[in-house]
XYZ file of N, CA and C in Angstrom:
225
model
N 111.772 100.805 114.447
C 113.099 101.619 114.074
C 112.674 102.863 113.795
N 113.734 103.926 114.061
C 113.381 105.318 114.224
C 114.198 105.692 112.800
N 113.798 106.507 112.065
C 114.152 107.116 110.871
C 114.288 108.599 110.743
N 115.193 109.171 110.216
C 115.119 110.555 109.673
C 114.664 110.695 108.476
N 113.963 111.445 108.102
C 113.078 111.748 106.963
C 113.732 113.007 106.072
N 114.068 112.987 104.858
C 114.437 114.250 104.248
C 113.627 114.326 103.129
N 113.523 115.485 102.487
C 112.622 115.819 101.315
C 113.458 116.714 100.537
N 113.276 116.612 99.030
C 113.695 117.533 97.926
C 112.349 117.779 97.084
N 112.534 119.024 96.449
C 111.388 119.506 95.794
C 111.554 118.968 94.352
N 110.481 118.388 93.608
C 110.441 117.907 92.248
C 109.694 118.858 91.419
N 109.156 118.447 90.512
C 108.263 119.381 89.706
C 106.703 119.347 90.056
N 106.160 120.194 89.538
C 104.655 120.365 89.963
C 104.345 120.523 91.489
N 105.312 121.078 92.140
C 105.022 121.109 93.714
C 105.057 119.840 94.587
N 105.600 118.682 93.733
C 105.780 117.247 94.445
C 107.159 117.403 95.197
N 107.254 116.142 96.068
C 108.535 116.019 96.712
C 109.064 114.580 96.642
N 110.004 114.334 96.796
C 110.845 112.914 96.835
C 111.112 113.092 98.257
N 111.069 111.804 98.834
C 111.652 111.585 100.194
C 112.680 110.423 100.663
N 113.542 110.779 101.364
C 114.509 109.760 101.537
C 114.585 109.440 102.989
N 114.859 108.468 103.366
C 114.865 107.773 104.939
C 115.954 107.333 105.046
N 116.743 107.549 106.367
C 117.823 106.801 106.503
C 117.540 106.566 108.402
N 118.260 105.425 108.807
C 118.183 105.265 110.298
C 118.571 106.476 110.871
N 117.833 106.875 112.032
C 118.031 107.917 112.859
C 119.576 108.117 113.263
N 120.065 109.434 113.014
C 121.425 109.679 113.359
C 122.386 109.394 112.363
N 121.826 108.622 111.231
C 122.936 108.088 110.355
C 123.098 109.503 109.167
N 124.116 109.437 108.641
C 124.312 110.417 107.597
C 123.653 109.905 106.318
N 123.201 110.904 105.343
C 122.851 110.383 103.997
C 124.035 109.870 103.393
N 123.866 108.625 102.744
C 124.843 107.845 102.023
C 125.350 108.860 100.907
N 126.693 108.741 100.670
C 127.568 109.541 99.649
C 126.722 109.753 98.230
N 126.353 108.609 97.815
C 125.520 108.488 96.481
C 124.542 109.027 96.544
N 123.744 109.534 97.653
C 122.409 110.385 97.623
C 122.732 111.777 97.883
N 123.816 112.278 98.083
C 124.166 113.784 98.698
C 124.068 114.521 97.565
N 124.101 114.161 96.225
C 124.296 115.158 95.158
C 123.123 115.959 94.982
N 121.970 116.023 95.791
C 120.865 116.773 95.782
C 120.758 117.512 97.181
N 120.069 118.492 97.062
C 119.731 119.367 98.256
C 118.582 118.801 99.155
N 118.756 117.905 100.086
C 117.716 117.316 100.983
C 117.564 118.252 102.094
N 116.159 118.388 102.496
C 116.081 119.026 103.578
C 115.228 118.180 104.608
N 115.288 118.553 106.095
C 115.106 117.787 107.022
C 113.429 117.803 107.010
N 112.849 116.747 106.862
C 111.323 116.681 106.868
C 110.787 116.264 108.583
N 111.403 115.369 109.079
C 111.202 114.753 110.328
C 112.246 113.758 110.615
N 112.436 114.063 112.185
C 113.693 113.463 112.785
C 113.134 112.406 113.808
N 113.447 111.115 114.137
C 113.090 110.224 115.164
C 111.589 109.494 114.495
N 111.403 109.725 113.294
C 110.204 109.179 112.939
C 110.035 107.826 113.272
N 109.073 107.316 113.889
C 109.176 105.723 114.326
C 108.222 105.048 113.614
N 108.696 103.908 113.151
C 108.010 102.738 112.396
C 108.092 101.460 112.906
N 107.384 100.440 112.596
C 107.852 98.957 113.174
C 108.972 98.609 112.302
N 109.712 97.792 113.020
C 110.902 97.157 112.418
C 110.670 96.497 110.959
N 109.547 95.736 110.959
C 109.069 95.231 109.783
C 108.349 95.896 108.720
N 108.275 97.112 108.918
C 107.528 98.074 108.039
C 107.888 97.992 106.448
N 107.015 97.728 105.576
C 107.408 97.666 104.226
C 107.468 99.186 103.417
N 106.290 99.949 103.970
C 106.061 101.000 103.500
C 105.807 102.201 104.347
N 106.117 103.451 104.005
C 105.701 104.600 104.465
C 104.855 105.536 103.586
N 103.683 105.291 103.709
C 102.450 105.992 102.671
C 102.745 107.316 102.861
N 102.900 108.075 103.898
C 102.962 109.404 103.884
C 104.027 110.072 103.085
N 105.028 109.292 102.823
C 106.015 109.587 102.349
C 106.359 108.843 100.862
N 105.456 108.126 100.465
C 105.490 107.347 99.260
C 106.715 106.695 99.000
N 107.252 106.000 100.285
C 108.576 105.138 100.391
C 107.924 103.590 100.297
N 108.348 102.921 99.283
C 107.989 101.341 99.456
C 109.211 100.397 99.456
N 108.941 99.279 100.146
C 110.167 98.405 100.129
C 111.083 98.996 101.151
N 110.652 99.607 102.340
C 111.386 100.358 103.138
C 112.624 99.521 103.782
N 112.368 98.525 104.380
C 113.548 97.564 105.035
C 114.328 97.152 103.877
N 113.800 96.535 102.804
C 114.521 96.196 101.873
C 115.702 97.175 101.154
N 115.166 98.421 100.947
C 116.064 99.448 100.561
C 117.196 99.558 101.442
N 116.721 99.904 102.893
C 117.649 100.255 103.936
C 118.699 99.055 104.020
N 118.400 97.825 103.831
C 119.306 96.894 103.939
C 120.301 96.824 102.778
N 119.922 97.183 101.671
C 120.457 97.193 100.296
C 121.532 98.160 100.215
N 120.849 99.479 100.376
C 121.617 100.562 100.157
C 121.889 101.666 101.150
N 121.206 101.415 102.401
C 121.475 102.242 103.611
C 120.385 103.326 103.821
N 119.650 103.429 102.851
C 118.677 104.456 102.858
C 117.357 103.952 102.043
N 116.372 104.592 102.133
C 115.076 104.261 101.443
C 114.688 105.642 100.719
N 114.150 105.424 99.483
C 113.681 106.671 98.701
C 112.531 106.438 98.031
N 111.843 107.577 97.674
C 110.664 107.569 96.943
C 110.672 107.028 95.458
N 109.943 106.217 95.162
C 110.002 105.767 93.940
C 110.198 106.702 92.844
N 110.968 106.570 91.937
C 111.187 107.587 90.686
C 110.002 107.546 89.862
N 108.978 106.574 89.904
C 107.808 106.512 89.178
C 106.725 107.299 89.693
N 106.781 107.791 90.969
C 105.798 108.488 91.651
C 105.630 109.971 90.948
């Protein structure tokens, strides 16, 4: 699957990341913050569970449930 990855600045120089399927818009409930494009067309296997580079876990489950996957708020 190909994803577009967005990021937003958090505290202490850290970032949160959001992934959506390539060419899909960020769902409305996630647009309340300023996301910047980090990567477009980022390719992962269809059954990938995590993207360690972006601290995203449960990738497929999150996308199936919400239409996007996001960095855990506990990171």
